[in-house]
PDB file of C-alpha atoms in Angstrom:
ATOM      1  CA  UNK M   6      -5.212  -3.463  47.203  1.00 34.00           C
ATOM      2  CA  UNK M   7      -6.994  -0.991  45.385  1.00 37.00           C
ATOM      3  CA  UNK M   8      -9.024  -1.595  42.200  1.00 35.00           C
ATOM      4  CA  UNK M   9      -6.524   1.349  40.542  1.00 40.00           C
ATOM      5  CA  UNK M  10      -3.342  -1.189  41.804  1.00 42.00           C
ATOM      6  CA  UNK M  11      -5.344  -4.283  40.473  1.00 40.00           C
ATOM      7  CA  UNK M  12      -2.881  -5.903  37.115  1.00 41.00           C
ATOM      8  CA  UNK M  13      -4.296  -5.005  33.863  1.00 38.00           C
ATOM      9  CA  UNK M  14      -5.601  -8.721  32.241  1.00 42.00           C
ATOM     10  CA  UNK M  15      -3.234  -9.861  29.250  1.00 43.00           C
ATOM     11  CA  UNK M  16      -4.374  -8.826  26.002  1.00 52.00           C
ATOM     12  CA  UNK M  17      -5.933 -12.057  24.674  1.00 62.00           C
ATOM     13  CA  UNK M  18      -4.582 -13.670  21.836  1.00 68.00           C
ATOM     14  CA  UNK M  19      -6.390 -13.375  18.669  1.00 81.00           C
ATOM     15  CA  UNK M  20      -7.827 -16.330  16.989  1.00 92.00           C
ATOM     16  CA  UNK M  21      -5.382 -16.868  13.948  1.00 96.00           C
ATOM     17  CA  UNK M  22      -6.817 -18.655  11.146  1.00 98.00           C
ATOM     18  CA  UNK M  23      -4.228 -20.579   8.359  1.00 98.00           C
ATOM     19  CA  UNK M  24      -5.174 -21.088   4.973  1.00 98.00           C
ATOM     20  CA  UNK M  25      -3.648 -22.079   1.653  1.00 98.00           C
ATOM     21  CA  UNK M  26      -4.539 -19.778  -0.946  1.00 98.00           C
ATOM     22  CA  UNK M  27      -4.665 -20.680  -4.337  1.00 98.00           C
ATOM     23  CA  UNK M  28      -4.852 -24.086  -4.262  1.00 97.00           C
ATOM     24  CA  UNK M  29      -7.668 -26.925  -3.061  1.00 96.00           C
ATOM     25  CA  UNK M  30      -4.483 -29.119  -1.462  1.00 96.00           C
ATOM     26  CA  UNK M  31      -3.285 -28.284   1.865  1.00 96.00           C
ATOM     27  CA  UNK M  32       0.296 -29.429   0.812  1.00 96.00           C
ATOM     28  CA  UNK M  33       0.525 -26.526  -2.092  1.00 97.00           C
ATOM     29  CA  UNK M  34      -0.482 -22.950  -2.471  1.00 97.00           C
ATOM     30  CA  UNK M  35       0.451 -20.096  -0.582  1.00 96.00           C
ATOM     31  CA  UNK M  36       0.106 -20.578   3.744  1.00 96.00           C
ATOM     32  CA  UNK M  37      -1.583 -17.325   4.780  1.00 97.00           C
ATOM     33  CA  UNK M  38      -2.494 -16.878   8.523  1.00 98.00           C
ATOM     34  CA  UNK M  39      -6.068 -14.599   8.396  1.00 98.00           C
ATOM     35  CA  UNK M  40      -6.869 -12.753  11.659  1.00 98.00           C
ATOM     36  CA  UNK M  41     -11.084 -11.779  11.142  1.00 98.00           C
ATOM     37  CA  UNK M  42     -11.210  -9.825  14.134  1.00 97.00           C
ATOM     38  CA  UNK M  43      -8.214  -7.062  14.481  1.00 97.00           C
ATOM     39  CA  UNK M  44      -9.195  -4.661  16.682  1.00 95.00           C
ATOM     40  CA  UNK M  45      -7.184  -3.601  19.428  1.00 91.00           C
ATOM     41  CA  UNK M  46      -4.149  -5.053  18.333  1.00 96.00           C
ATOM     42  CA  UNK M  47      -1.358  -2.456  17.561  1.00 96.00           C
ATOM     43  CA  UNK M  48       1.323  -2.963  14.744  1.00 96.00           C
ATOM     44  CA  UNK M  49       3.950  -4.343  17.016  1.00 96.00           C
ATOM     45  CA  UNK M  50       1.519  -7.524  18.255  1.00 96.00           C
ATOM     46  CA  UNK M  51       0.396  -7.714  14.198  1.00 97.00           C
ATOM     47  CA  UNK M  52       4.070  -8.033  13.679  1.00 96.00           C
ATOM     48  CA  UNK M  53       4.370 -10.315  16.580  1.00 96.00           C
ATOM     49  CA  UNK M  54       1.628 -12.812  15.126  1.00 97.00           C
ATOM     50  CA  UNK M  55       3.395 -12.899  11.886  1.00 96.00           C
ATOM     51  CA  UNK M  56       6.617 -13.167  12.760  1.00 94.00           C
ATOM     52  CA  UNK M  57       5.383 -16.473  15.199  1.00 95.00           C
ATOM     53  CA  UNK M  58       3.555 -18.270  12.270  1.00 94.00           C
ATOM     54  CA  UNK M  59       5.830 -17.942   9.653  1.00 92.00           C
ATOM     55  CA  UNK M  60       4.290 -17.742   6.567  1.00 93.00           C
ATOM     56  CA  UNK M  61       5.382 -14.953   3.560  1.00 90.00           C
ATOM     57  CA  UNK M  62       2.039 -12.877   5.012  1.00 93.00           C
ATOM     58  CA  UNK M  63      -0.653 -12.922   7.466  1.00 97.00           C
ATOM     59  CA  UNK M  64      -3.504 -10.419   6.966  1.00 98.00           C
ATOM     60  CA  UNK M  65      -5.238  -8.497   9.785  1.00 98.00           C
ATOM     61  CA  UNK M  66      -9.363  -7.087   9.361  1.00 98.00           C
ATOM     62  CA  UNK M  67     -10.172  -4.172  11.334  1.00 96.00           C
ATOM     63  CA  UNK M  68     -13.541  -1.888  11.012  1.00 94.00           C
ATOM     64  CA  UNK M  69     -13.627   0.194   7.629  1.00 93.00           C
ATOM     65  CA  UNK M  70     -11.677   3.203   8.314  1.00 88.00           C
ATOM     66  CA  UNK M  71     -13.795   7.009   8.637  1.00 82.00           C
ATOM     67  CA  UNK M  72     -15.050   7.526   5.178  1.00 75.00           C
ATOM     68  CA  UNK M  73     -14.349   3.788   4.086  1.00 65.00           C
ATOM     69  CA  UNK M  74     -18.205   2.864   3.659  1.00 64.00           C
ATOM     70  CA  UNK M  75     -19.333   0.563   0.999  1.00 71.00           C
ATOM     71  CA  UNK M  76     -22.570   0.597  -1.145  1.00 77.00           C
ATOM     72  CA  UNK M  77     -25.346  -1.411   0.201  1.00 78.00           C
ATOM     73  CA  UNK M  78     -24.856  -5.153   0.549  1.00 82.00           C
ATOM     74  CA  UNK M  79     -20.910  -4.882   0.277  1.00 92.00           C
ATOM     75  CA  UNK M  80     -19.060  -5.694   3.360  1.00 95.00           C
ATOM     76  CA  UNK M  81     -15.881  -3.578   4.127  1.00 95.00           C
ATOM     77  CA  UNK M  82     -13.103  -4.067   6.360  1.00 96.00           C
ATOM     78  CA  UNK M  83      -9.622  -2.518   6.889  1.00 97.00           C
ATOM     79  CA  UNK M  84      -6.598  -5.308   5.790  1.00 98.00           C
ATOM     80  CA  UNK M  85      -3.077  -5.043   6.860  1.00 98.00           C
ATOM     81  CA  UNK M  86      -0.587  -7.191   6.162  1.00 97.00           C
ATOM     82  CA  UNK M  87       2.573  -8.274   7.873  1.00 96.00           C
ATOM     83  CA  UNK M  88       5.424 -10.225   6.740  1.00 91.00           C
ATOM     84  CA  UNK M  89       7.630 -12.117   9.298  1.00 91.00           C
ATOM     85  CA  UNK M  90       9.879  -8.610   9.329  1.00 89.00           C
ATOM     86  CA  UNK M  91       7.417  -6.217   8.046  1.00 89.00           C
ATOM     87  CA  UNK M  92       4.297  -4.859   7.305  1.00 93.00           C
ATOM     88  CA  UNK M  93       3.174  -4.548   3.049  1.00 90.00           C
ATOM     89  CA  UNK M  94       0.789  -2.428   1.490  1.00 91.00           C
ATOM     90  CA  UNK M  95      -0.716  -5.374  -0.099  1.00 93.00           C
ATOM     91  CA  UNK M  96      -0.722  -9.054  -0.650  1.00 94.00           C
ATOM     92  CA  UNK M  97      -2.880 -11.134  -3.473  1.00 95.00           C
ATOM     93  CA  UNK M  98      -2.464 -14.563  -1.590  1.00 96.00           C
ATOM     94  CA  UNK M  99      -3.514 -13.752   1.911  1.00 97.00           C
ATOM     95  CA  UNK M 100      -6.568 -11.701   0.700  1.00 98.00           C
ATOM     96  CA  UNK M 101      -7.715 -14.442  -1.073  1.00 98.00           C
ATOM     97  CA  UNK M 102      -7.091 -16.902   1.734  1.00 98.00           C
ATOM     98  CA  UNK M 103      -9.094 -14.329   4.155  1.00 98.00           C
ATOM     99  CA  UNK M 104     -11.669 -13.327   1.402  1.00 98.00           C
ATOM    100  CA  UNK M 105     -12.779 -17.621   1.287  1.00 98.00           C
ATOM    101  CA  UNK M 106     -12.591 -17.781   5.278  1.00 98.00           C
ATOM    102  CA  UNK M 107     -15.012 -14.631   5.287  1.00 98.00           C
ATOM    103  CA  UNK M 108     -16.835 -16.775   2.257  1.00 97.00           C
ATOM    104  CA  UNK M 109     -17.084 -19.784   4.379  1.00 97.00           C
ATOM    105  CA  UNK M 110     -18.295 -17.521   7.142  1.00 96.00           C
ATOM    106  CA  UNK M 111     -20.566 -14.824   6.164  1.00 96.00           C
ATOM    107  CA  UNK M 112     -21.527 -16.213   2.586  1.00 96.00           C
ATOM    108  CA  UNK M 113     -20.242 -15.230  -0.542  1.00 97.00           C
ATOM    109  CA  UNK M 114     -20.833 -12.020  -2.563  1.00 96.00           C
ATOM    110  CA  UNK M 115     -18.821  -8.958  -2.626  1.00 97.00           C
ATOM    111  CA  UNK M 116     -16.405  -7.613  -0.293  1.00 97.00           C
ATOM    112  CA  UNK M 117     -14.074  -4.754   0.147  1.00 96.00           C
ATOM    113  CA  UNK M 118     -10.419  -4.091   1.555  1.00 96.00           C
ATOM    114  CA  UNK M 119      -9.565  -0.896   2.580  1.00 96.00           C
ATOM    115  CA  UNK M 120      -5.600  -1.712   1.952  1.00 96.00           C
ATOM    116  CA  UNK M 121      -2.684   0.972   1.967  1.00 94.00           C
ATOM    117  CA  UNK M 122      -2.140   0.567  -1.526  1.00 93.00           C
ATOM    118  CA  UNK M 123      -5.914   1.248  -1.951  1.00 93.00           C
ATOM    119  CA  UNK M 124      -9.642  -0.129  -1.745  1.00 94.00           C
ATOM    120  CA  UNK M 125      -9.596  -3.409  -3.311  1.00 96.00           C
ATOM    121  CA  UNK M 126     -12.854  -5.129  -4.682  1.00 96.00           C
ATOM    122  CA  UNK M 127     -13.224  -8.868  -3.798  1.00 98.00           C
ATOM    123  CA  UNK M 128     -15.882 -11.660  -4.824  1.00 98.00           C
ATOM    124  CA  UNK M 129     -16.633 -14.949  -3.287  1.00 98.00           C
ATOM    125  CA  UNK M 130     -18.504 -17.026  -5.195  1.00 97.00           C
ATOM    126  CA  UNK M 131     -19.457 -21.126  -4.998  1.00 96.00           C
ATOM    127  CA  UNK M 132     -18.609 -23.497  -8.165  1.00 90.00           C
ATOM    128  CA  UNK M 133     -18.894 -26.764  -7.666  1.00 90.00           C
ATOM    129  CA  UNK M 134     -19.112 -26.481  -4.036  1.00 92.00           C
ATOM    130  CA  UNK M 135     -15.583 -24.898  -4.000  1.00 96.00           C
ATOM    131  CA  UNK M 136     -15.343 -21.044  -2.433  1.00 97.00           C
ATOM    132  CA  UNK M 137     -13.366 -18.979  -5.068  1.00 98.00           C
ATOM    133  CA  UNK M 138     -12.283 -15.908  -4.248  1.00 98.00           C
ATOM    134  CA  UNK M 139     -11.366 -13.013  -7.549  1.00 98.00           C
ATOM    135  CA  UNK M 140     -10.080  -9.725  -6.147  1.00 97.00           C
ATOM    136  CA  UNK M 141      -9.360  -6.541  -8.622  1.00 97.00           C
ATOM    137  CA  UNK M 142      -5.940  -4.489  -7.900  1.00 95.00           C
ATOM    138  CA  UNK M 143      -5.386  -1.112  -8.002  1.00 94.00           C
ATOM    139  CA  UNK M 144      -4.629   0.969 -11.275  1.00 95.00           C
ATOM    140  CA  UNK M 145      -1.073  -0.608 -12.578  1.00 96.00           C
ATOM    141  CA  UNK M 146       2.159   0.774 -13.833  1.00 96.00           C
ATOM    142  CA  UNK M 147       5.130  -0.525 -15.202  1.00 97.00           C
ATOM    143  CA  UNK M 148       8.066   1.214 -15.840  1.00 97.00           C
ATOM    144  CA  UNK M 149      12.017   0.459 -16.602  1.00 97.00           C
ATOM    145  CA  UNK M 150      14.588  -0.524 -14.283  1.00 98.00           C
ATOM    146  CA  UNK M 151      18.355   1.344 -14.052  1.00 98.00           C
ATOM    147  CA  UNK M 152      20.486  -0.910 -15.951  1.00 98.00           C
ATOM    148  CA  UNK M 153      23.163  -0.732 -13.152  1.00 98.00           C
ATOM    149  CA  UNK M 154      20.532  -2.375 -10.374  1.00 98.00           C
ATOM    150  CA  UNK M 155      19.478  -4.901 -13.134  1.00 98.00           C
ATOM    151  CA  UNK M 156      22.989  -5.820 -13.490  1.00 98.00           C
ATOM    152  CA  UNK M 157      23.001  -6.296  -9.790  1.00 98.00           C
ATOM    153  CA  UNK M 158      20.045  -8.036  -9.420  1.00 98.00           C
ATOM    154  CA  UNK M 159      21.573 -10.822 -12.645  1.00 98.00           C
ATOM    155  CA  UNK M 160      24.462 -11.399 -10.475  1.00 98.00           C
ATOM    156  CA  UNK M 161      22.746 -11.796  -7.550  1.00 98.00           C
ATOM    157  CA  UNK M 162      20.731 -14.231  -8.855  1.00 98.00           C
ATOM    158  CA  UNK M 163      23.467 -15.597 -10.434  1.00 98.00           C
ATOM    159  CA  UNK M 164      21.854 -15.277 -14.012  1.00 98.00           C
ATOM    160  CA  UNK M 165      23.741 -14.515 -16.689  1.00 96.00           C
ATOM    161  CA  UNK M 166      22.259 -12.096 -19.582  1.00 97.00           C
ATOM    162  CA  UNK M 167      21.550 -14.902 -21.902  1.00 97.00           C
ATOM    163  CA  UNK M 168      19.914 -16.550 -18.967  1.00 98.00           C
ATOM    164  CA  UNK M 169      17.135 -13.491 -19.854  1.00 98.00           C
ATOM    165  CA  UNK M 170      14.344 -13.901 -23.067  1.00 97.00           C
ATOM    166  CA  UNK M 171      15.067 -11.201 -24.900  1.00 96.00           C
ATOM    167  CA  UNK M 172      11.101 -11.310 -25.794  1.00 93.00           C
ATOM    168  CA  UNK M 173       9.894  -9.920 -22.951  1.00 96.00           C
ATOM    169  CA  UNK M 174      12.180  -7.271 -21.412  1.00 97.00           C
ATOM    170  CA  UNK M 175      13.099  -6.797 -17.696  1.00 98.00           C
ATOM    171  CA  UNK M 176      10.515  -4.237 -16.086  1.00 98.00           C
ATOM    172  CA  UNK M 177       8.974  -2.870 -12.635  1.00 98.00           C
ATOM    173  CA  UNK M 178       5.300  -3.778 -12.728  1.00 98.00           C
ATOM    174  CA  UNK M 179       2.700  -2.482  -9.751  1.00 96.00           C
ATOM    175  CA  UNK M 180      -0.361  -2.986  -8.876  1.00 95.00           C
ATOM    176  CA  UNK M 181      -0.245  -2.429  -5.393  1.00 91.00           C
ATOM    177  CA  UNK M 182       3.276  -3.393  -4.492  1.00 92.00           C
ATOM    178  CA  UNK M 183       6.948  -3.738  -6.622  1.00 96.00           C
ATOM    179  CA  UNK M 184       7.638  -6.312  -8.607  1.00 97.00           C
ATOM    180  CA  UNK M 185      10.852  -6.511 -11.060  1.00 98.00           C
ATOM    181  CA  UNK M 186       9.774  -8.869 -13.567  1.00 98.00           C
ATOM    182  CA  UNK M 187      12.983 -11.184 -15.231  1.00 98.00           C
ATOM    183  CA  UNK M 188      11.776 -13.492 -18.164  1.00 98.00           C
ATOM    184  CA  UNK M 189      13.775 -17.081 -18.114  1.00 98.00           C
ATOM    185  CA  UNK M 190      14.447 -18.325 -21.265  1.00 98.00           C
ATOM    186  CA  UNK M 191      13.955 -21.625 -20.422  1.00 97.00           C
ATOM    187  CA  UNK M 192      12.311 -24.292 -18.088  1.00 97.00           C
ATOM    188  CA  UNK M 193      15.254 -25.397 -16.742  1.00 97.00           C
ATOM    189  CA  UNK M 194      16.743 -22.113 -15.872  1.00 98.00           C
ATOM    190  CA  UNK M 195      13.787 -21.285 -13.728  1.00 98.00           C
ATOM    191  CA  UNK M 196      13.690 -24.675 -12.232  1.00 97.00           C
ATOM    192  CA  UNK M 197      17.454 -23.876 -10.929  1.00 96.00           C
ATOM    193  CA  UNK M 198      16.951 -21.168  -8.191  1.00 96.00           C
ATOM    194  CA  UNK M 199      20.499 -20.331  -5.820  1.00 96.00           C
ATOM    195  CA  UNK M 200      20.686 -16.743  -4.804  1.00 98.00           C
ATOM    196  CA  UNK M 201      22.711 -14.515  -2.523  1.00 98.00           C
ATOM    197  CA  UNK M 202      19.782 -13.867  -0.129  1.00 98.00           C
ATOM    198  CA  UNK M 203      21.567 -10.991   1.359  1.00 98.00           C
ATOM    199  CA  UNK M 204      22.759  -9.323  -2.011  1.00 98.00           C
ATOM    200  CA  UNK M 205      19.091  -9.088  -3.110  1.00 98.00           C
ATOM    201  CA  UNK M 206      17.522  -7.978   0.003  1.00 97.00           C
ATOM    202  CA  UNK M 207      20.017  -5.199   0.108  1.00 98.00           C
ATOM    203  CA  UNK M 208      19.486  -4.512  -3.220  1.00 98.00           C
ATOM    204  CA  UNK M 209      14.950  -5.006  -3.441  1.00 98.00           C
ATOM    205  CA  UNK M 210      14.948  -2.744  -0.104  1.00 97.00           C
ATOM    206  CA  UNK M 211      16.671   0.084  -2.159  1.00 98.00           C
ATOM    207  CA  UNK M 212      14.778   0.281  -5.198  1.00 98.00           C
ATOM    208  CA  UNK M 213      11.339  -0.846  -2.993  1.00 97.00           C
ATOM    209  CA  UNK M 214      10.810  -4.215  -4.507  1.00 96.00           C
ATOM    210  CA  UNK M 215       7.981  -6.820  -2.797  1.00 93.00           C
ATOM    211  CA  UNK M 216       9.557  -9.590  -4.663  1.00 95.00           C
ATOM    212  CA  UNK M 217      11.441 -10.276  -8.108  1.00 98.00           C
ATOM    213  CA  UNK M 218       9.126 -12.762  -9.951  1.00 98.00           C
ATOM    214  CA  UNK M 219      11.190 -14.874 -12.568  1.00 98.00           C
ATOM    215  CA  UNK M 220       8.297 -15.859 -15.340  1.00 98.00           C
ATOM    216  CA  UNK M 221       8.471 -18.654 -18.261  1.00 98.00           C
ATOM    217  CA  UNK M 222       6.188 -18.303 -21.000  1.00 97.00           C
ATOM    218  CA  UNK M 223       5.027 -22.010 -21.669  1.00 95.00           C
ATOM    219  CA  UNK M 224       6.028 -22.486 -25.450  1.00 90.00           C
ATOM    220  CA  UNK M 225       3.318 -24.831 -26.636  1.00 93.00           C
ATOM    221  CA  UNK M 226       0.295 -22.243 -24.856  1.00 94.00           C
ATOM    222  CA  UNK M 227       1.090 -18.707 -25.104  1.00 91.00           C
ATOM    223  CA  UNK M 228      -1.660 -17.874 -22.221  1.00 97.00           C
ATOM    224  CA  UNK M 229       0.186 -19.822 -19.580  1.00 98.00           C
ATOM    225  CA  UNK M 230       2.852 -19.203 -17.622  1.00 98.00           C
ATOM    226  CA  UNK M 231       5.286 -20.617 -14.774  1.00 98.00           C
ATOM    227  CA  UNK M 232       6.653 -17.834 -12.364  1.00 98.00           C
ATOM    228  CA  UNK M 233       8.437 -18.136  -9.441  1.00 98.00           C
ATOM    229  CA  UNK M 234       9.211 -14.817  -6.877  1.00 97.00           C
ATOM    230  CA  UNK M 235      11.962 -14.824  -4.554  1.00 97.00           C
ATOM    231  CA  UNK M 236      10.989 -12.996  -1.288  1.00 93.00           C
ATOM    232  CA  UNK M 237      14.031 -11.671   1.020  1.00 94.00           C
ATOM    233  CA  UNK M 238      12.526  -8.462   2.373  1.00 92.00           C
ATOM    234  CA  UNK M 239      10.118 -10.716   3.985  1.00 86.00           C
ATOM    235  CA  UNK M 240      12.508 -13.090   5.360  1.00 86.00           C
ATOM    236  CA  UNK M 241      11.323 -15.970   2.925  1.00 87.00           C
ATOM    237  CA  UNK M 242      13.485 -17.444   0.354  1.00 94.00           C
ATOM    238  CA  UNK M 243      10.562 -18.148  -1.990  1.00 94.00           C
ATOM    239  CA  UNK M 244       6.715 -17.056  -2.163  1.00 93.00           C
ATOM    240  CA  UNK M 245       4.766 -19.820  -3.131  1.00 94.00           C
ATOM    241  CA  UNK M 246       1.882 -18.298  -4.580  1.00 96.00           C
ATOM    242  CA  UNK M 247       1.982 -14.666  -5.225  1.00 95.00           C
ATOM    243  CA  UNK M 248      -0.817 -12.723  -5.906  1.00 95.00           C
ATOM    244  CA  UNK M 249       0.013  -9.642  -6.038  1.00 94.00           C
ATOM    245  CA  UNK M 250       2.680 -10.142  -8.484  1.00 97.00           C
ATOM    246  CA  UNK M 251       0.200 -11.776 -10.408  1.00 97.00           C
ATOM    247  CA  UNK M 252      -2.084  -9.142 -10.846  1.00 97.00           C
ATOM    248  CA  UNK M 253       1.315  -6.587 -11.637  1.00 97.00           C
ATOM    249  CA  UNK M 254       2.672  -9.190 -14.248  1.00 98.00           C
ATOM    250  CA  UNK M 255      -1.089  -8.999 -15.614  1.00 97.00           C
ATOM    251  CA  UNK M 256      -0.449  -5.357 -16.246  1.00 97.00           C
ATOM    252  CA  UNK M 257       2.955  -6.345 -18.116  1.00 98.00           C
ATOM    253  CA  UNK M 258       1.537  -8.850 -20.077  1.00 97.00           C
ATOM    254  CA  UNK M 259      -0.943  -6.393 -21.390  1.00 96.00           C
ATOM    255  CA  UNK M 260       1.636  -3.306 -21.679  1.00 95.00           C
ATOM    256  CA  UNK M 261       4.266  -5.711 -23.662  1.00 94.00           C
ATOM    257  CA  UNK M 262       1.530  -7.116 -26.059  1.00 94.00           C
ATOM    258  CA  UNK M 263       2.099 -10.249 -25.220  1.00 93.00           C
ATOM    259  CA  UNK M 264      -1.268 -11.061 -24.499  1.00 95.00           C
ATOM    260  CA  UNK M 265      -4.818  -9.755 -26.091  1.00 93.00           C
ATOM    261  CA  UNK M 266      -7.322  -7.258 -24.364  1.00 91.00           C
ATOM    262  CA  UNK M 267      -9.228  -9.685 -23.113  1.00 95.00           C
ATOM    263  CA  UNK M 268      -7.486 -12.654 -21.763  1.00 96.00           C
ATOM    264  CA  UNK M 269      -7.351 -15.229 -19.023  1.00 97.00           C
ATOM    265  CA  UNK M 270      -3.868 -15.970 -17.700  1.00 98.00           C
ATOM    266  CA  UNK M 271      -3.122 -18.982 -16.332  1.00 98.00           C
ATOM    267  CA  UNK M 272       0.104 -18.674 -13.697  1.00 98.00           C
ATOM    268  CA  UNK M 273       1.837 -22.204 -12.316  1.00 98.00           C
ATOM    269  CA  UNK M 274       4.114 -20.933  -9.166  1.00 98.00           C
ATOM    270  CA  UNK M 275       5.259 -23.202  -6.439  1.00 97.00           C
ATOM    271  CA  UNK M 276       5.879 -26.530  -8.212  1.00 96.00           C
ATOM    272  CA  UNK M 277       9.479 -26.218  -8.104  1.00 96.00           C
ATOM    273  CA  UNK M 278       9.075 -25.899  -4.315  1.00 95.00           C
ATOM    274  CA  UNK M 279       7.076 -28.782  -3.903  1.00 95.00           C
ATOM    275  CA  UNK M 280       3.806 -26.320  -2.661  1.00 96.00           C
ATOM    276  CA  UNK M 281       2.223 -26.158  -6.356  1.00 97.00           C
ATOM    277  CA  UNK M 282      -1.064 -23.756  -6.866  1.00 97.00           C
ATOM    278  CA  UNK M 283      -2.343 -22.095  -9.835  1.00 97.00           C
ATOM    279  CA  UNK M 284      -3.203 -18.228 -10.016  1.00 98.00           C
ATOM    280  CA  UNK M 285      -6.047 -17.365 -12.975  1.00 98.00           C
ATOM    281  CA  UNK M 286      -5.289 -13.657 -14.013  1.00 98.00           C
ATOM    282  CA  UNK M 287      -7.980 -11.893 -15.930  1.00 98.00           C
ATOM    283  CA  UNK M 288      -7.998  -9.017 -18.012  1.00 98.00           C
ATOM    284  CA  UNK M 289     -11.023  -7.105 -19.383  1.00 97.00           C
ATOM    285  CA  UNK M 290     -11.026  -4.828 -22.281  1.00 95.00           C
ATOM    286  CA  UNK M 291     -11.467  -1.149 -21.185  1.00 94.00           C
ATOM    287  CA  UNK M 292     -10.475  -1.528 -17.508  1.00 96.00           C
ATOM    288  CA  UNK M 293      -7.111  -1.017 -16.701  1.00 94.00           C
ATOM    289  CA  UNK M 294      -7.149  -3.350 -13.085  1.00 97.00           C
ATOM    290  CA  UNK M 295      -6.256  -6.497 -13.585  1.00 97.00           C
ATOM    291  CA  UNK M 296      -8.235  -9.343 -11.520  1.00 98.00           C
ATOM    292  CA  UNK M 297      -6.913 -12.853 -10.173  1.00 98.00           C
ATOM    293  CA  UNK M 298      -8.640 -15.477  -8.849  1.00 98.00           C
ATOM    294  CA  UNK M 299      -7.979 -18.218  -6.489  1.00 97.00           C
ATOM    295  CA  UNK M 300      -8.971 -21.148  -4.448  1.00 97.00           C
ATOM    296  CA  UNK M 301      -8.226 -21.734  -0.484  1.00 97.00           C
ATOM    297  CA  UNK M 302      -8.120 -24.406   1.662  1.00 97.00           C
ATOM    298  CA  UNK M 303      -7.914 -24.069   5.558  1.00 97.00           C
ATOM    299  CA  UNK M 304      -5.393 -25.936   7.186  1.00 96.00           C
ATOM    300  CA  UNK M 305      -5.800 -27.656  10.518  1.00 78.00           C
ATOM    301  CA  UNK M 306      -2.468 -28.272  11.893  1.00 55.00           C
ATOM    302  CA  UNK M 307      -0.437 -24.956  13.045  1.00 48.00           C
ATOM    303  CA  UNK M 308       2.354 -24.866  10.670  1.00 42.00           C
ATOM    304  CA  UNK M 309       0.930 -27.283   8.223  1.00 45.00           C
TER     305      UNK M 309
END
């Protein structure tokens, strides 16, 4: 046999990191898998990857793309992100779980993503001993929804319009990705989540929604809120921990006047799920990016 008719060797399998992002428990937060070192591996093995572990997202670091250079003492990288049935232009939670494995790794200081929805700033610093990770979206938007595909999303849901608080009207927000936003008027509304998976998927893949994140403003603390985002484009029922929604409801917040200039959000998500973390959004006066900030934890056991 010739050397040309010698068997290509398998591609070796990447060394796939899990973390929980925004959270110090291994039981709550947000599951992310992290892949550091990317290269060489097309889209349909990224997909692959994700698709095996599971979780909402698993991010993917590459080399900066041409022209993707950072200033001096800023490390850059490429991030893709892959859902179990897709790839996303962005996700909060698995940057934040990749940003603290990088911490743990390289030290912390400032990083940056070269994402498709854009370059996104990250810091990793230490309080406490505890990695936290704050990353700064792209430039938001909000902007209305057709009444007729709110209608649909309601029933899909299986809300009813006096389900909604009429404070804080239904609305798109983005800062890197699609979120519809639906304010619960209560607790206990939000608590109670029974969907027609298939009705919204259909309906979030034709109007290019991430996820629908259902948000109760706590009554006794007007800065905090409890949010939960149902996920079927990604082939998960529920996100636990959703960052990028967080920094697009950020960007609502501010556009509704709900919320001052300068604030600090607090966001509970994944208690009703039994996976509870807490997302810290942060708005500063003059700047238009919203930033979010987050704990991780890795997690040992594949699947855990």
């Amino acid at each position: 046999m010739s050397l040309a008719d010698t068997p290509a060797p398998p591609t070796a399998e990447p060394a796939v990191l899990r973390y929980a992002a925004f959270t110090r428990d291994p039981a709550g937060g947000n599951p992310a898998g992290v892949v550091l070192d990317a290269a060489g591996l097309d889209e349909a093995t990224m997909l692959a990857v994700a698709a095996r572990l599971g979780y909402s997202e698993t991010a993917f670091l590459t080399p900066p793309p041409a022209g993707g250079e950072s200033p001096e003492g800023v490390r850059a990288y490429r991030a893709r992100y892959f859902s179990p049935q897709a790839e996303v232009p962005f996700c909060g939670h698995a940057t934040v779980a990749t940003a603290v494995a990088l911490g743990e790794r390289h030290g912390t200081g400032e990083y940056l993503f070269h994402t498709q929805a854009g370059p996104v700033p990250v810091t990793v610093d230490e309080r406490d001993g505890v990695l936290r990770a704050t990353l700064t979206g792209v430039p938001p938007h909000t902007e209305e929804y057709a009444e007729a595909d709110l209608a649909e999303a309601l029933a899909a849901l299986g809300w009813d319009r006096a389900d909604l608080d009429p404070a804080l009207a239904p609305r798109v927000a983005y800062a890197g990705a699609r979120h519809l936003v639906l304010a619960a008027a209560t607790r206990d509304r939000l608590a109670r989540l029974d969907y027609d998976f298939e009705r919204l998927r259909t309906l979030m893949l034709r109007t290019d929604l991430t996820t629908v994140q259902l948000v109760w403003r706590d009554t006794t603390a007007p800065l905090v809120f409890h949010v939960r985002d149902p996920f079927p484009v990604g082939g998960v029922v529920e996100d636990p921990a959703t960052g990028a929604a967080a920094l697009a409801f950020g960007a609502y917040a501010r556009e509704a006047g709900l919320v001052p200039e300068d604030a600090e959000l607090t966001l509970h998500q994944g208690e009703d799920m039994g996976r509870p973390g807490v997302l810290t959004v942060t708005l500063v006066p003059g700047d238009p990016r919203v930033r979010v900030s987050g704990t991780g934890v890795p997690l040992t056991e594949p699947g855990a």
